[in-house]
Structures are given as C-alpha cells and as structure tokens.
Amino acid sequence: HIVCPSPKEKHALRSASGALGSVPVHGQFVACCASMLIPVGGGDFADLSVPSVVKETWAKWWWAFVSFLGTVGVARAMAQDGGGALSTAILVLMSWCLVKENCARMTQVGVLLFMITCGLQLFLDLAGLIGSLGGRQRHFHLPTKGTAEKRIIT
C-alpha cells in the first residue's frame, strides 16, 4: 500500500534529491499520484472508505453539481434533445448515487467510473459541437425556365 508523503516529507525528499538523484523521488511521486487517481492493489473494494475531507468540505459542491446537472438535463429535454437529456440524466443519477447518504459511495472506484462516463459524454458532445460549427444550411429548389435548380443558401 502506497502512502503519500506529507508536505514536510516532500520538502525533505526534494532537498535530499540533490545528493541522491531525482529518480526515487520522481518514482514515489508518480506512484502517489497513481494511487490517488486509480485504485490499484486489487482485492476487495468494499472496504474502501471515503475521506472525511470529502464528506465535510466537498459534499456541498457535489450537491451543487448534481443540481446543475439536473437543470442542464431539464433544459436539454425542453430543447427536444432526447439523446443529450438521456446522457445527462445518466450523469445526474450516477452523481446522485455518489453523493447521497453523506457521500458513502464516493470511493475511488465510483469516482473513476463517473469520470470515465463524463469523458465519454464529453467526446459525444464535442462531436456534435464540431458538426455544428459550420452553421445551419437550408436546401431548397427554385424552378428556372422549366427546370429545377438546387441552390444552397447559408
């Protein structure tokens, strides 16, 4: 199990890295970041606990995020964007499940799955945005001298 160094330990490691080289410190830093972001080590994930700082400090921001996503979902439904409303509703449901019961389910695995889902939605929404950058185009036919002619007006 990897334990991230405290700020004092980081400072001591940085000052010692001049004599020892930066490879061990860099390796420890990468391992620390990986342990925070990606659950490693295998085993039973049921016993993972949620840090108290998440419950005390970040829970209110997560509830604000759930409310914002709910508003976005309703706006997408009103704009008749059925696919967007459905994908936003999935994100609202996932984030609500993470935050309910005082963030009891906000483990590394839950947050990782939520971030993967957000990344997929970002990809889908960016594809729609890039497709819309050219603006709307209207196609219609104007008859001229007995023949139909196709014109594009942008």
Coordinates of N, CA and C in Angstrom, one line a residue:
H1 N 0.8 -1.2 0.0 CA 0.0 0.0 0.0 C 0.9 1.2 0.0
I2 N 0.7 2.2 -0.9 CA 1.5 3.4 -1.0 C 0.8 4.5 -0.2
V3 N 1.7 5.1 0.6 CA 1.2 6.3 1.4 C 1.9 7.5 0.8
C4 N 1.1 8.5 0.6 CA 1.7 9.8 0.0 C 2.4 10.5 1.1
P5 N 3.5 11.1 0.8 CA 4.3 11.8 1.8 C 3.6 13.1 2.2
S6 N 3.8 13.5 3.5 CA 3.3 14.8 4.0 C 4.1 15.9 3.3
P7 N 3.6 17.2 3.4 CA 4.4 18.3 2.9 C 5.8 18.4 3.4
K8 N 6.0 18.1 4.7 CA 7.3 18.2 5.3 C 8.2 17.1 4.7
E9 N 7.6 15.9 4.5 CA 8.4 14.8 4.0 C 8.7 15.1 2.5
K10 N 7.8 15.7 1.8 CA 8.1 16.1 0.4 C 9.3 17.0 0.3
H11 N 9.3 18.0 1.2 CA 10.4 19.0 1.2 C 11.7 18.3 1.6
A12 N 11.7 17.4 2.5 CA 12.9 16.7 2.9 C 13.4 15.8 1.7
L13 N 12.4 15.2 1.0 CA 12.8 14.4 -0.2 C 13.4 15.2 -1.3
R14 N 12.8 16.4 -1.5 CA 13.3 17.3 -2.5 C 14.7 17.8 -2.2
S15 N 14.9 18.1 -0.9 CA 16.3 18.6 -0.6 C 17.3 17.5 -0.6
A16 N 16.9 16.3 -0.3 CA 17.8 15.1 -0.4 C 18.0 14.6 -1.8
S17 N 17.1 15.0 -2.7 CA 17.2 14.5 -4.1 C 18.4 15.1 -4.8
G18 N 19.0 16.2 -4.4 CA 20.1 16.8 -5.0 C 21.3 15.8 -4.8
A19 N 21.4 15.2 -3.7 CA 22.6 14.3 -3.4 C 22.3 12.9 -3.9
L20 N 21.0 12.5 -3.9 CA 20.7 11.1 -4.2 C 20.2 11.0 -5.7
G21 N 19.9 12.0 -6.3 CA 19.3 11.9 -7.7 C 17.8 12.1 -7.6
S22 N 17.2 12.4 -8.7 CA 15.7 12.6 -8.6 C 14.9 11.4 -9.0
V23 N 15.5 10.3 -9.4 CA 14.7 9.2 -9.8 C 13.8 8.6 -8.7
P24 N 14.4 8.4 -7.4 CA 13.5 7.8 -6.4 C 12.3 8.7 -6.0
V25 N 12.6 10.0 -6.0 CA 11.6 11.0 -5.6 C 10.5 11.0 -6.7
H26 N 11.0 11.1 -8.0 CA 10.0 11.1 -9.1 C 9.2 9.8 -9.1
G27 N 9.8 8.7 -8.9 CA 9.1 7.4 -8.8 C 8.0 7.4 -7.7
Q28 N 8.4 7.9 -6.6 CA 7.5 7.9 -5.4 C 6.3 8.9 -5.7
F29 N 6.6 10.0 -6.4 CA 5.6 11.0 -6.7 C 4.6 10.4 -7.7
V30 N 5.1 9.7 -8.7 CA 4.2 9.1 -9.7 C 3.4 8.0 -9.1
A31 N 4.0 7.2 -8.2 CA 3.2 6.2 -7.5 C 2.2 6.8 -6.6
C32 N 2.5 7.9 -6.0 CA 1.5 8.5 -5.1 C 0.3 9.1 -5.9
C33 N 0.6 9.7 -7.1 CA -0.5 10.2 -7.9 C -1.3 9.1 -8.5
A34 N -0.7 8.0 -8.9 CA -1.4 6.9 -9.4 C -2.3 6.2 -8.3
S35 N -1.8 6.2 -7.1 CA -2.6 5.6 -6.0 C -3.8 6.5 -5.7
M36 N -3.7 7.8 -5.9 CA -4.8 8.7 -5.6 C -5.9 8.6 -6.7
L37 N -5.5 8.5 -7.9 CA -6.4 8.5 -9.0 C -7.0 7.2 -9.5
I38 N -6.1 6.2 -9.5 CA -6.6 4.9 -10.0 C -6.4 3.9 -8.9
P39 N -7.5 3.2 -8.5 CA -7.4 2.2 -7.4 C -6.6 1.0 -7.9
V40 N -5.4 0.9 -7.2 CA -4.5 -0.2 -7.5 C -4.4 -1.2 -6.3
G41 N -3.8 -2.3 -6.6 CA -3.6 -3.2 -5.5 C -4.5 -4.4 -5.5
G42 N -5.6 -4.4 -6.2 CA -6.5 -5.5 -6.3 C -7.2 -5.7 -4.9
G43 N -7.9 -6.8 -4.8 CA -8.5 -7.1 -3.5 C -9.9 -6.7 -3.5
D44 N -10.5 -6.6 -2.3 CA -11.9 -6.3 -2.1 C -12.1 -4.8 -2.0
F45 N -12.8 -4.2 -2.9 CA -13.1 -2.8 -2.9 C -14.2 -2.4 -2.0
A46 N -14.9 -3.3 -1.4 CA -16.0 -3.0 -0.5 C -15.6 -2.3 0.8
D47 N -14.3 -2.5 1.2 CA -13.9 -1.9 2.5 C -13.2 -0.5 2.3
L48 N -13.2 0.1 1.1 CA -12.7 1.4 0.9 C -13.5 2.4 1.6
S49 N -12.9 3.3 2.3 CA -13.6 4.3 3.0 C -13.5 5.7 2.3
V50 N -14.4 6.6 2.5 CA -14.4 7.9 1.9 C -13.7 8.8 2.9
P51 N -12.7 9.6 2.4 CA -12.0 10.5 3.3 C -13.0 11.5 3.9
S52 N -12.7 11.9 5.2 CA -13.5 12.9 5.9 C -13.6 14.2 5.2
V53 N -12.5 14.7 4.5 CA -12.5 16.0 3.9 C -13.5 16.0 2.8
V54 N -13.8 14.9 2.1 CA -14.8 14.8 1.1 C -16.2 15.0 1.7
K55 N -16.4 14.3 2.8 CA -17.7 14.4 3.4 C -18.0 15.8 4.0
E56 N -16.9 16.4 4.6 CA -17.1 17.7 5.3 C -17.0 18.9 4.3
T57 N -16.1 18.9 3.4 CA -15.8 20.1 2.6 C -16.4 20.0 1.2
W58 N -16.2 18.9 0.5 CA -16.6 18.8 -0.9 C -18.0 18.3 -1.1
A59 N -18.7 17.8 -0.1 CA -20.1 17.3 -0.4 C -21.0 18.4 -0.8
K60 N -20.9 19.6 -0.3 CA -21.8 20.7 -0.7 C -21.6 21.0 -2.2
W61 N -20.4 21.0 -2.6 CA -20.1 21.3 -4.0 C -20.6 20.2 -4.9
W62 N -20.5 19.0 -4.5 CA -21.0 17.9 -5.3 C -22.6 18.0 -5.4
W63 N -23.2 18.4 -4.3 CA -24.7 18.6 -4.4 C -25.0 19.7 -5.3
A64 N -24.2 20.8 -5.3 CA -24.4 21.9 -6.3 C -24.2 21.4 -7.7
F65 N -23.3 20.5 -7.9 CA -23.0 19.9 -9.2 C -24.2 19.0 -9.7
V66 N -24.8 18.3 -8.7 CA -25.9 17.4 -9.1 C -27.1 18.3 -9.5
S67 N -27.3 19.4 -8.7 CA -28.4 20.4 -9.1 C -28.2 21.0 -10.4
F68 N -26.9 21.4 -10.7 CA -26.6 22.0 -12.0 C -26.9 21.0 -13.1
L69 N -26.4 19.7 -13.0 CA -26.6 18.7 -14.0 C -28.1 18.5 -14.2
G70 N -28.9 18.5 -13.1 CA -30.3 18.3 -13.2 C -31.0 19.4 -14.1
T71 N -30.5 20.6 -13.8 CA -31.0 21.8 -14.6 C -30.6 21.6 -16.1
V72 N -29.4 21.2 -16.3 CA -29.0 21.0 -17.7 C -29.8 19.9 -18.4
G73 N -30.1 18.8 -17.6 CA -30.9 17.8 -18.2 C -32.3 18.2 -18.5
V74 N -32.9 19.0 -17.7 CA -34.3 19.6 -17.9 C -34.2 20.5 -19.1
A75 N -33.2 21.3 -19.2 CA -33.1 22.3 -20.4 C -32.9 21.5 -21.7
R76 N -32.1 20.4 -21.6 CA -31.9 19.6 -22.9 C -33.2 18.9 -23.3
A77 N -34.0 18.5 -22.3 CA -35.3 17.9 -22.6 C -36.3 18.9 -23.2
M78 N -36.2 20.1 -22.6 CA -37.1 21.2 -23.2 C -36.7 21.6 -24.6
A79 N -35.4 21.5 -24.9 CA -34.9 21.8 -26.2 C -35.1 20.7 -27.2
Q80 N -35.7 19.6 -26.8 CA -36.0 18.4 -27.6 C -34.8 17.7 -28.0
D81 N -33.8 17.7 -27.1 CA -32.5 17.0 -27.4 C -32.6 15.7 -26.5
G82 N -33.3 14.7 -27.1 CA -33.6 13.5 -26.4 C -32.3 12.7 -26.0
G83 N -31.4 12.6 -26.9 CA -30.1 11.9 -26.6 C -29.3 12.6 -25.5
G84 N -29.2 13.9 -25.6 CA -28.5 14.7 -24.6 C -29.2 14.7 -23.3
A85 N -30.5 14.7 -23.3 CA -31.2 14.7 -22.0 C -31.0 13.3 -21.3
L86 N -31.0 12.2 -22.1 CA -30.8 10.9 -21.6 C -29.4 10.7 -21.0
S87 N -28.4 11.2 -21.7 CA -27.0 11.1 -21.2 C -26.8 11.9 -20.0
T88 N -27.4 13.1 -20.0 CA -27.3 14.0 -18.8 C -28.0 13.3 -17.6
A89 N -29.1 12.7 -17.9 CA -29.9 12.0 -16.8 C -29.0 10.9 -16.2
I90 N -28.3 10.2 -17.0 CA -27.4 9.1 -16.5 C -26.3 9.7 -15.6
L91 N -25.8 10.9 -16.0 CA -24.8 11.5 -15.2 C -25.4 12.0 -13.9
V92 N -26.6 12.5 -13.9 CA -27.3 13.0 -12.7 C -27.5 11.8 -11.8
L93 N -27.9 10.7 -12.3 CA -28.2 9.5 -11.5 C -26.9 9.0 -10.9
M94 N -25.8 9.0 -11.7 CA -24.5 8.5 -11.1 C -24.0 9.4 -10.0
S95 N -24.1 10.7 -10.3 CA -23.5 11.7 -9.3 C -24.4 11.7 -8.0
W96 N -25.7 11.5 -8.2 CA -26.6 11.5 -7.0 C -26.3 10.2 -6.2
C97 N -26.1 9.1 -6.9 CA -25.7 7.9 -6.1 C -24.4 8.0 -5.4
L98 N -23.4 8.8 -5.9 CA -22.2 9.0 -5.3 C -22.4 9.9 -4.0
V99 N -23.3 10.9 -4.1 CA -23.3 11.9 -3.1 C -24.3 11.6 -2.0
K100 N -25.4 10.8 -2.3 CA -26.4 10.5 -1.3 C -25.8 9.8 -0.1
E101 N -26.5 9.8 1.0 CA -26.1 9.2 2.3 C -24.7 9.7 2.7
N102 N -24.5 11.0 2.7 CA -23.2 11.6 3.1 C -22.0 11.1 2.4
C103 N -22.1 11.0 1.1 CA -21.0 10.5 0.2 C -20.5 9.1 0.6
A104 N -21.4 8.3 1.0 CA -21.0 6.9 1.4 C -20.4 6.1 0.2
R105 N -20.9 6.4 -1.0 CA -20.4 5.6 -2.1 C -19.3 6.3 -3.0
M106 N -18.8 7.4 -2.4 CA -17.8 8.1 -3.2 C -16.4 7.5 -3.0
T107 N -16.2 6.3 -3.4 CA -14.9 5.7 -3.3 C -14.1 6.0 -4.6
Q108 N -12.8 5.5 -4.6 CA -12.0 5.8 -5.8 C -12.6 5.1 -7.0
V109 N -13.2 3.9 -6.8 CA -13.8 3.2 -8.0 C -15.0 3.9 -8.5
G110 N -15.8 4.4 -7.6 CA -17.0 5.1 -8.0 C -16.7 6.4 -8.8
V111 N -15.7 7.2 -8.2 CA -15.3 8.4 -8.9 C -14.6 8.1 -10.2
L112 N -13.8 7.0 -10.3 CA -13.2 6.7 -11.6 C -14.3 6.3 -12.6
L113 N -15.3 5.6 -12.3 CA -16.3 5.2 -13.2 C -17.1 6.5 -13.6
F114 N -17.3 7.4 -12.7 CA -18.0 8.6 -13.0 C -17.2 9.4 -14.0
M115 N -15.9 9.5 -13.8 CA -15.0 10.3 -14.7 C -14.9 9.6 -16.1
I116 N -15.0 8.3 -16.2 CA -15.0 7.7 -17.5 C -16.3 8.0 -18.2
T117 N -17.4 8.0 -17.5 CA -18.7 8.3 -18.1 C -18.7 9.8 -18.5
C118 N -18.1 10.7 -17.7 CA -18.0 12.1 -18.1 C -17.1 12.3 -19.4
G119 N -16.1 11.5 -19.5 CA -15.2 11.6 -20.6 C -15.9 11.1 -21.9
L120 N -16.7 10.1 -21.8 CA -17.5 9.6 -22.9 C -18.5 10.6 -23.4
Q121 N -19.2 11.3 -22.4 CA -20.1 12.3 -22.7 C -19.5 13.5 -23.4
L122 N -18.3 13.8 -22.9 CA -17.5 14.9 -23.5 C -17.2 14.6 -24.9
F123 N -16.8 13.4 -25.2 CA -16.5 13.0 -26.6 C -17.7 13.1 -27.5
L124 N -18.9 12.7 -27.0 CA -20.1 12.7 -27.8 C -20.6 14.2 -28.0
D125 N -20.5 15.0 -27.0 CA -20.9 16.4 -27.1 C -20.0 17.2 -28.0
L126 N -18.7 16.9 -27.9 CA -17.7 17.6 -28.8 C -17.9 17.2 -30.2
A127 N -18.3 15.9 -30.5 CA -18.6 15.5 -31.9 C -19.8 16.3 -32.4
G128 N -20.8 16.5 -31.6 CA -22.0 17.2 -32.0 C -21.6 18.7 -32.2
L129 N -20.8 19.3 -31.3 CA -20.4 20.7 -31.5 C -19.6 20.9 -32.7
I130 N -18.6 20.0 -33.0 CA -17.8 20.2 -34.2 C -18.6 20.0 -35.5
G131 N -19.6 19.2 -35.4 CA -20.5 19.0 -36.6 C -21.4 20.2 -36.8
S132 N -21.6 21.0 -35.8 CA -22.5 22.2 -35.9 C -21.7 23.5 -36.1
L133 N -20.4 23.5 -36.1 CA -19.6 24.7 -36.3 C -19.9 25.4 -37.6
G134 N -20.2 24.7 -38.6 CA -20.4 25.3 -39.9 C -21.7 26.1 -40.0
G135 N -22.6 26.0 -39.0 CA -23.9 26.6 -39.0 C -24.9 25.8 -39.7
R136 N -26.1 26.4 -39.8 CA -27.2 25.7 -40.4 C -27.2 26.0 -41.9
Q137 N -27.6 25.0 -42.7 CA -27.7 25.1 -44.1 C -29.2 24.8 -44.5
R138 N -29.7 25.6 -45.4 CA -31.0 25.3 -45.9 C -30.9 24.9 -47.4
H139 N -31.5 23.9 -47.8 CA -31.5 23.4 -49.1 C -32.9 23.5 -49.7
F140 N -33.1 24.2 -50.8 CA -34.4 24.2 -51.5 C -34.2 24.3 -53.0
H141 N -35.3 24.0 -53.7 CA -35.2 24.0 -55.2 C -36.0 25.2 -55.7
L142 N -35.4 25.9 -56.7 CA -36.1 27.0 -57.3 C -36.2 26.7 -58.8
P143 N -37.4 26.7 -59.3 CA -37.6 26.3 -60.7 C -37.2 27.5 -61.6
T144 N -36.4 27.3 -62.6 CA -36.0 28.3 -63.6 C -36.1 27.8 -65.0
K145 N -37.0 28.4 -65.7 CA -37.2 28.1 -67.1 C -37.5 26.6 -67.3
G146 N -38.4 26.1 -66.5 CA -38.9 24.7 -66.7 C -38.0 23.7 -66.1
T147 N -36.9 24.0 -65.5 CA -36.0 23.0 -64.8 C -35.8 23.4 -63.4
A148 N -35.6 22.4 -62.6 CA -35.4 22.6 -61.2 C -33.9 22.8 -60.9
E149 N -33.6 23.7 -60.1 CA -32.2 24.0 -59.9 C -32.0 24.0 -58.4
K150 N -30.9 23.4 -57.9 CA -30.6 23.3 -56.5 C -29.7 24.4 -56.1
R151 N -30.1 25.1 -55.0 CA -29.2 26.2 -54.5 C -29.0 26.0 -53.0
I152 N -27.8 26.3 -52.6 CA -27.5 26.2 -51.1 C -27.3 27.7 -50.6
I153 N -28.1 28.0 -49.6 CA -28.0 29.3 -49.0 C -27.6 29.1 -47.6
T154 N -26.5 29.7 -47.2 CA -26.0 29.6 -45.8 C -26.1 30.9 -45.1

